[in-house]
Coordinates of C-alpha atoms in Angstrom, one line a residue:
M1071 CA -15.4 2.3 -1.9
D1072 CA -18.5 0.2 -1.6
G1073 CA -19.5 -2.7 -3.4
D1074 CA -21.8 -0.5 -5.4
R1075 CA -18.8 1.5 -6.6
A1076 CA -16.6 0.4 -9.4
V1077 CA -13.1 0.0 -8.4
A1078 CA -9.9 1.0 -10.1
P1079 CA -8.0 -1.4 -12.2
S1080 CA -4.9 -3.3 -11.5
R1081 CA -2.1 -3.8 -13.9
M1082 CA 0.6 -6.3 -13.9
T1083 CA 3.9 -5.4 -15.2
N1084 CA 4.7 -6.2 -18.7
D1085 CA 7.8 -4.8 -20.1
P1086 CA 8.2 -5.5 -23.8
M1087 CA 11.2 -7.7 -24.5
A1088 CA 14.0 -5.8 -26.0
S1089 CA 16.5 -7.8 -28.0
G1090 CA 20.0 -6.8 -28.7
G1091 CA 22.2 -8.0 -31.6
S1092 CA 20.5 -9.1 -34.7
P1093 CA 16.9 -8.0 -35.3
P1094 CA 14.1 -10.4 -34.2
T1095 CA 12.0 -12.4 -36.6
P1096 CA 8.9 -10.5 -37.5
R1097 CA 6.5 -13.1 -36.0
A1098 CA 8.2 -14.6 -32.9
Q1099 CA 9.0 -11.5 -30.9
P1100 CA 5.6 -9.7 -30.6
E1101 CA 3.8 -12.8 -29.3
R1102 CA 5.3 -12.9 -25.8
P1103 CA 4.4 -9.3 -24.8
E1104 CA 0.8 -10.0 -25.9
R1105 CA 0.6 -13.1 -23.8
S1106 CA 2.2 -11.2 -20.9
L1107 CA -0.3 -8.3 -21.2
A1108 CA -3.2 -10.8 -21.3
A1109 CA -1.9 -12.5 -18.1
S1110 CA -1.5 -9.1 -16.5
L1111 CA -5.1 -8.0 -17.3
A1112 CA -6.5 -11.3 -16.1
L1113 CA -4.5 -11.1 -12.8
L1114 CA -5.7 -7.5 -12.3
A1115 CA -9.3 -8.5 -12.9
V1116 CA -9.0 -11.4 -10.4
L1117 CA -7.4 -9.2 -7.7
H1118 CA -9.9 -6.4 -8.1
F1119 CA -12.8 -8.8 -8.0
V1120 CA -11.6 -10.5 -4.8
F1121 CA -11.0 -7.2 -3.0
A1122 CA -14.2 -5.5 -4.3
Y1123 CA -16.4 -8.5 -3.5
G1124 CA -14.8 -8.9 -0.1
A1125 CA -15.3 -5.2 0.7
I1126 CA -19.0 -5.4 -0.3
H1127 CA -19.6 -8.2 2.1
L1128 CA -17.7 -6.5 4.9
S1129 CA -20.3 -3.7 4.7
R1130 CA -22.7 -3.7 7.5
Q1131 CA -25.7 -2.9 5.4
P1132 CA -26.5 -4.3 1.9
G1133 CA -26.2 -1.6 -0.8
S1134 CA -24.3 0.8 1.5
V1135 CA -20.9 2.3 1.0
A1136 CA -18.3 -0.2 2.0
T1137 CA -16.8 0.5 5.4
L1138 CA -13.2 -0.3 4.2
W1139 CA -12.3 -0.2 0.5
Y1140 CA -8.9 -1.6 -0.5
A1141 CA -9.6 -2.3 -4.2
N1142 CA -8.7 1.1 -5.6
A1143 CA -5.3 1.2 -3.8
V1144 CA -4.5 -2.3 -5.2
V1145 CA -5.3 -1.1 -8.7
A1146 CA -3.2 2.1 -8.2
V1147 CA -0.2 -0.1 -7.2
V1148 CA -0.6 -2.3 -10.3
L1149 CA -1.0 0.8 -12.6
L1150 CA 2.2 2.2 -11.1
S1151 CA 4.1 -0.8 -12.2
H1152 CA 3.1 -0.3 -15.9
R1153 CA 3.6 2.1 -18.6
R1154 CA 0.9 4.8 -19.0
A1155 CA 0.1 3.4 -22.5
E1156 CA -1.1 0.2 -20.8
W1157 CA -3.3 1.9 -18.2
P1158 CA -6.5 2.1 -20.3
L1159 CA -6.7 -1.7 -20.8
H1160 CA -6.0 -2.3 -17.1
L1161 CA -8.7 0.2 -16.1
L1162 CA -11.1 -1.6 -18.4
A1163 CA -10.3 -4.9 -16.8
M1164 CA -10.9 -3.3 -13.4
A1165 CA -14.2 -1.9 -14.5
V1166 CA -15.4 -5.3 -15.7
A1167 CA -14.3 -7.0 -12.4
N1168 CA -16.0 -4.3 -10.4
V1169 CA -19.3 -4.7 -12.2
A1170 CA -19.0 -8.4 -11.8
A1171 CA -18.4 -8.1 -8.1
N1172 CA -21.5 -6.0 -7.7
L1173 CA -23.6 -8.2 -9.8
F1174 CA -22.5 -11.3 -7.8
S1175 CA -23.4 -9.4 -4.7
G1176 CA -26.9 -8.9 -5.8
H1177 CA -26.8 -5.3 -6.9
A1178 CA -28.7 -4.0 -9.8
T1179 CA -26.8 -3.4 -13.1
G1180 CA -27.6 0.3 -13.3
L1181 CA -26.5 0.9 -9.7
S1182 CA -23.3 -1.0 -10.3
L1183 CA -22.5 0.9 -13.4
S1184 CA -23.1 4.3 -11.7
F1185 CA -20.1 3.7 -9.5
L1186 CA -17.6 3.1 -12.3
L1187 CA -16.6 6.7 -12.9
P1188 CA -15.7 7.7 -9.3
N1189 CA -13.7 4.5 -8.8
L1190 CA -11.9 4.7 -12.1
V1191 CA -11.0 8.4 -11.5
E1192 CA -9.8 7.6 -7.9
A1193 CA -7.5 4.7 -8.9
A1194 CA -6.0 6.4 -12.0
L1195 CA -5.5 9.6 -10.0
A1196 CA -3.8 7.8 -7.2
A1197 CA -1.4 6.1 -9.6
A1198 CA -0.6 9.3 -11.4
L1199 CA 0.0 11.2 -8.2
L1200 CA 2.2 8.5 -6.7
R1201 CA 4.7 9.1 -9.5
L1202 CA 5.2 12.5 -8.0
A1203 CA 6.3 11.0 -4.7
G1204 CA 9.4 9.5 -6.2
P1205 CA 10.6 6.0 -6.7
P1206 CA 9.1 3.3 -4.5
A1207 CA 12.5 2.5 -3.0
R1208 CA 12.8 6.0 -1.7
C1209 CA 9.2 6.0 -0.3
V1210 CA 9.9 3.0 1.9
Q1211 CA 13.2 4.4 3.3
Q1212 CA 12.5 8.1 3.8
V1213 CA 9.9 9.5 6.2
G1214 CA 9.1 12.6 4.2
A1215 CA 8.7 10.6 0.9
L1216 CA 6.4 8.1 2.6
L1217 CA 4.2 10.8 4.1
W1218 CA 4.1 12.5 0.7
A1219 CA 3.2 9.2 -1.0
L1220 CA 0.3 8.6 1.5
V1221 CA -1.0 12.1 0.9
L1222 CA -0.9 11.9 -2.9
G1223 CA -1.9 8.2 -3.2
A1224 CA -4.5 7.9 -0.4
I1225 CA -5.9 11.2 0.8
V1226 CA -6.2 13.3 -2.3
P1227 CA -7.7 10.6 -4.5
S1228 CA -10.1 9.6 -1.7
F1229 CA -11.3 13.2 -1.5
V1230 CA -11.9 13.4 -5.2
G1231 CA -13.5 10.0 -5.4
A1232 CA -15.7 10.6 -2.3
T1233 CA -16.9 13.9 -3.9
L1234 CA -17.9 12.2 -7.2
G1235 CA -19.3 9.2 -5.4
A1236 CA -21.4 11.2 -3.0
A1237 CA -22.8 13.1 -5.9
V1238 CA -23.8 9.9 -7.7
L1239 CA -25.2 8.2 -4.6
S1240 CA -27.2 11.2 -3.5
M1241 CA -29.3 10.8 -6.7
Q1242 CA -30.2 7.2 -5.9
F1243 CA -30.3 7.0 -2.1
D1244 CA -32.4 9.1 0.3
A1245 CA -29.3 9.9 2.4
P1246 CA -27.5 13.2 3.3
V1247 CA -24.6 14.0 1.0
G1248 CA -22.4 14.5 4.0
S1249 CA -22.9 11.0 5.4
L1250 CA -22.3 9.5 1.9
W1251 CA -19.2 11.5 1.4
S1252 CA -17.7 10.7 4.8
A1253 CA -18.4 7.0 4.5
W1254 CA -16.7 6.9 1.1
F1255 CA -13.8 9.1 2.1
V1256 CA -12.8 7.3 5.4
G1257 CA -13.2 3.8 3.8
T1258 CA -11.0 4.6 0.9
V1259 CA -8.4 6.5 3.0
I1260 CA -8.1 3.5 5.4
G1261 CA -7.8 1.2 2.4
G1262 CA -5.1 3.3 0.8
V1263 CA -3.0 3.8 3.9
S1264 CA -3.3 0.0 4.5
V1265 CA -2.4 -1.2 1.0
L1266 CA 0.0 1.4 -0.5
P1267 CA 3.0 0.9 1.9
L1268 CA 3.1 -2.8 1.2
G1269 CA 2.5 -2.2 -2.5
L1270 CA 5.3 0.3 -2.7
L1271 CA 7.6 -2.2 -0.9
L1272 CA 6.7 -5.0 -3.4
L1273 CA 7.5 -2.6 -6.3
A1274 CA 10.8 -1.6 -4.7
R1275 CA 12.1 -5.0 -3.7
G1276 CA 10.0 -7.8 -5.2
W1277 CA 7.8 -10.3 -3.5
R1278 CA 10.6 -12.8 -2.8
T1279 CA 12.6 -10.3 -0.7
V1280 CA 9.5 -9.2 1.2
L1281 CA 8.4 -12.8 1.8
A1282 CA 11.9 -13.7 3.1
A1283 CA 11.7 -10.9 5.6
L1284 CA 8.2 -12.0 6.8
V1285 CA 8.9 -15.7 7.3
R1286 CA 11.4 -15.1 10.1
P1287 CA 9.8 -16.5 13.2
A1288 CA 10.2 -13.3 15.2
V1289 CA 8.6 -11.2 12.5
T1290 CA 5.7 -13.7 11.9
T1291 CA 5.0 -13.8 15.6
A1292 CA 5.0 -10.0 16.0
V1293 CA 2.6 -9.7 13.0
L1294 CA 0.2 -12.2 14.4
I1295 CA 0.3 -10.5 17.8
S1296 CA -0.6 -7.2 16.2
V1297 CA -3.5 -8.8 14.3
A1298 CA -4.9 -10.4 17.5
T1299 CA -4.5 -7.1 19.3
A1300 CA -6.4 -5.2 16.7
A1301 CA -9.3 -7.6 16.7
S1302 CA -9.6 -7.9 20.5
A1303 CA -8.9 -4.3 21.4
S1304 CA -11.5 -3.1 19.0
V1305 CA -14.1 -5.0 20.9
F1306 CA -13.0 -5.0 24.6
S1307 CA -11.0 -1.8 25.1
H1308 CA -11.8 1.8 25.3
F1309 CA -8.2 2.6 24.5
R1310 CA -8.1 0.3 21.4
Y1311 CA -5.9 2.5 19.3
V1312 CA -3.2 2.8 21.9
Y1313 CA -2.8 -1.0 22.1
V1314 CA -2.9 -1.5 18.3
S1315 CA -0.3 1.3 17.7
V1316 CA 2.0 -0.2 20.3
A1317 CA 1.7 -3.7 18.8
L1318 CA 2.5 -2.3 15.3
M1319 CA 5.4 -0.3 16.7
L1320 CA 6.8 -3.6 18.0
V1321 CA 6.3 -5.1 14.5
A1322 CA 8.2 -2.2 12.9
A1323 CA 11.1 -2.5 15.3
I1324 CA 11.4 -6.3 14.8
G1325 CA 10.4 -6.7 11.1
G1326 CA 11.3 -3.4 9.6
F1327 CA 9.1 -1.9 6.8
A1328 CA 8.0 -5.3 5.6
G1329 CA 6.6 -6.2 9.0
A1330 CA 5.0 -2.8 9.6
A1331 CA 3.3 -2.7 6.2
T1332 CA 2.1 -6.3 6.4
G1333 CA 1.0 -5.9 10.0
G1334 CA -0.8 -2.7 9.3
L1335 CA -2.8 -4.2 6.4
L1336 CA -3.8 -7.3 8.4
A1337 CA -4.7 -5.3 11.4
S1338 CA -7.0 -3.0 9.4
L1339 CA -8.5 -6.1 7.8
S1340 CA -9.2 -7.6 11.3
V1341 CA -10.8 -4.3 12.3
G1342 CA -12.9 -4.5 9.2
V1343 CA -14.2 -7.9 10.2
V1344 CA -15.0 -6.7 13.6
I1345 CA -17.0 -3.8 12.1
A1346 CA -18.8 -6.2 9.7
L1347 CA -19.9 -8.3 12.7
G1348 CA -21.4 -5.1 14.3
L1349 CA -19.1 -5.2 17.3
F1350 CA -17.4 -1.9 16.6
H1351 CA -19.1 1.0 14.8
P1352 CA -20.5 4.5 15.4
A1353 CA -23.7 4.9 17.4
P1354 CA -26.8 5.2 15.2
G1355 CA -27.8 8.7 14.2
E1356 CA -24.3 10.2 14.3
G1357 CA -23.5 12.8 11.7
W1358 CA -20.9 12.7 9.0
L1359 CA -18.4 14.6 11.1
E1360 CA -18.7 12.1 13.9
T1361 CA -18.3 9.2 11.4
V1362 CA -15.0 10.7 10.2
A1363 CA -13.8 11.3 13.7
F1364 CA -14.7 7.7 14.6
Y1365 CA -12.8 6.0 11.7
L1366 CA -9.9 8.3 11.0
P1367 CA -8.1 7.2 14.2
V1368 CA -7.6 3.9 12.5
V1369 CA -5.4 5.8 9.9
L1370 CA -3.6 7.6 12.7
T1371 CA -2.9 4.2 14.3
L1372 CA -1.3 2.8 11.1
V1373 CA 0.8 5.8 10.1
P1374 CA 3.3 6.2 13.0
P1375 CA 4.6 2.5 12.9
L1376 CA 5.1 3.0 9.1
L1377 CA 7.1 6.2 9.7
L1378 CA 9.1 4.5 12.4
A1379 CA 9.8 1.6 10.0
A1380 CA 10.9 4.0 7.2
A1381 CA 13.2 5.8 9.6
L1382 CA 14.7 2.4 10.7
E1383 CA 15.2 1.4 7.1
R1384 CA 17.0 4.6 6.4
N1385 CA 19.2 4.1 9.4
R1386 CA 20.0 0.5 8.4
Q1387 CA 20.9 1.7 4.9
H1388 CA 23.3 4.3 6.4
V1389 CA 25.0 1.7 8.6
H1390 CA 25.4 -0.6 5.5
E1391 CA 26.9 2.2 3.5
I1392 CA 29.4 3.0 6.4
E1393 CA 30.3 -0.7 6.6
D1394 CA 30.9 -0.9 2.9
R1395 CA 33.1 2.2 2.8
E1396 CA 35.1 0.9 5.8
A1397 CA 35.6 -2.4 4.0
Q1398 CA 36.8 -0.6 0.9
F1399 CA 39.2 1.6 2.8
R1400 CA 40.6 -1.4 4.7
T1401 CA 41.1 -3.2 1.4
L1402 CA 42.8 -0.2 0.0
Y1403 CA 45.0 0.3 3.1
E1404 CA 46.1 -3.4 3.2
R1405 CA 46.7 -4.0 -0.5
T1406 CA 48.1 -0.7 -1.8
P1407 CA 51.7 -1.1 -3.2
V1408 CA 52.8 1.8 -1.0
M1409 CA 54.1 1.6 2.5
M1410 CA 51.6 3.0 4.9
H1411 CA 51.2 3.2 8.7
S1412 CA 48.7 4.6 11.2
V1413 CA 49.5 6.4 14.5
D1414 CA 47.2 7.5 17.4
V1415 CA 47.0 11.0 18.8
E1416 CA 50.1 10.4 20.9
R1417 CA 52.0 9.4 17.8
R1418 CA 52.2 5.7 18.8
L1419 CA 52.2 3.2 15.9
V1420 CA 48.9 1.3 15.7
A1421 CA 49.0 -0.4 12.3
V1422 CA 51.1 -0.9 9.2
N1423 CA 50.1 -2.3 5.8

């Protein structure tokens, strides 16, 4: 989770081109998948580098565990969109990008390399467990499936990664294992809960559909209000989480899952910037349990609007299904080559075909 830790890889989807009819020429067909895979690896490396480098610089202290860590969840989403056979290459691209992000941030090579294993394990485990939650389309439309996805994709991998990371860090830093573990755990959990919903939505519907939902003026305005609320409430209000949660609920009601997922990610990013500026953080000297209690409410603020959005998506789907069935029945009633009529409870004629 911190800049010192290596982050998981991202992978871009590359489905081999299958051709029907006559067999392809031996040379022409294989070249396109290779080019696509290379582009996927390059894009993964760039995404991971940007998120890792940004998280390192959001840390309040150089060389410390990053306060918020989004990079592993980004990699898990990319891995989820690829075949397992392509995971090793994408993980390798992530590892290279992570080491580069640490080196560019001024960290020693040995320290940067020491974080590779926890981050690789965390990202790969998140992608593998997310497969158990079911298809992405179900996760963004069913409350139970979404909760299960967040547990499998964010909480469990963060626990494992924090345990490995704290063990590595305790050998190199004069800091209690508990504080190292708590900082790693909460940072990765917040990153996972912030990134995974939007990532699952992109996998389920594609970026064009998501973008079309977000550019509506009402949705864009609601998202911007939630971001401004998160940034200002974190500094000026003792009841910051109430205001942020209400703002995100509004986004969910107006913009559906696309609005709630995007608003949640941007709101958590704004909180990360406030933390980086030193305006919002635990008091010095607090223990690991106090650190967890301080940051985990951010997760509890993000989850209810996402659950509301998933429930609304499911309700909209049911309404559309009912409308489709009604249209099919009406077509059948009006066009069937058999005489039909409808009567009410008092046997009065109300319609004929």
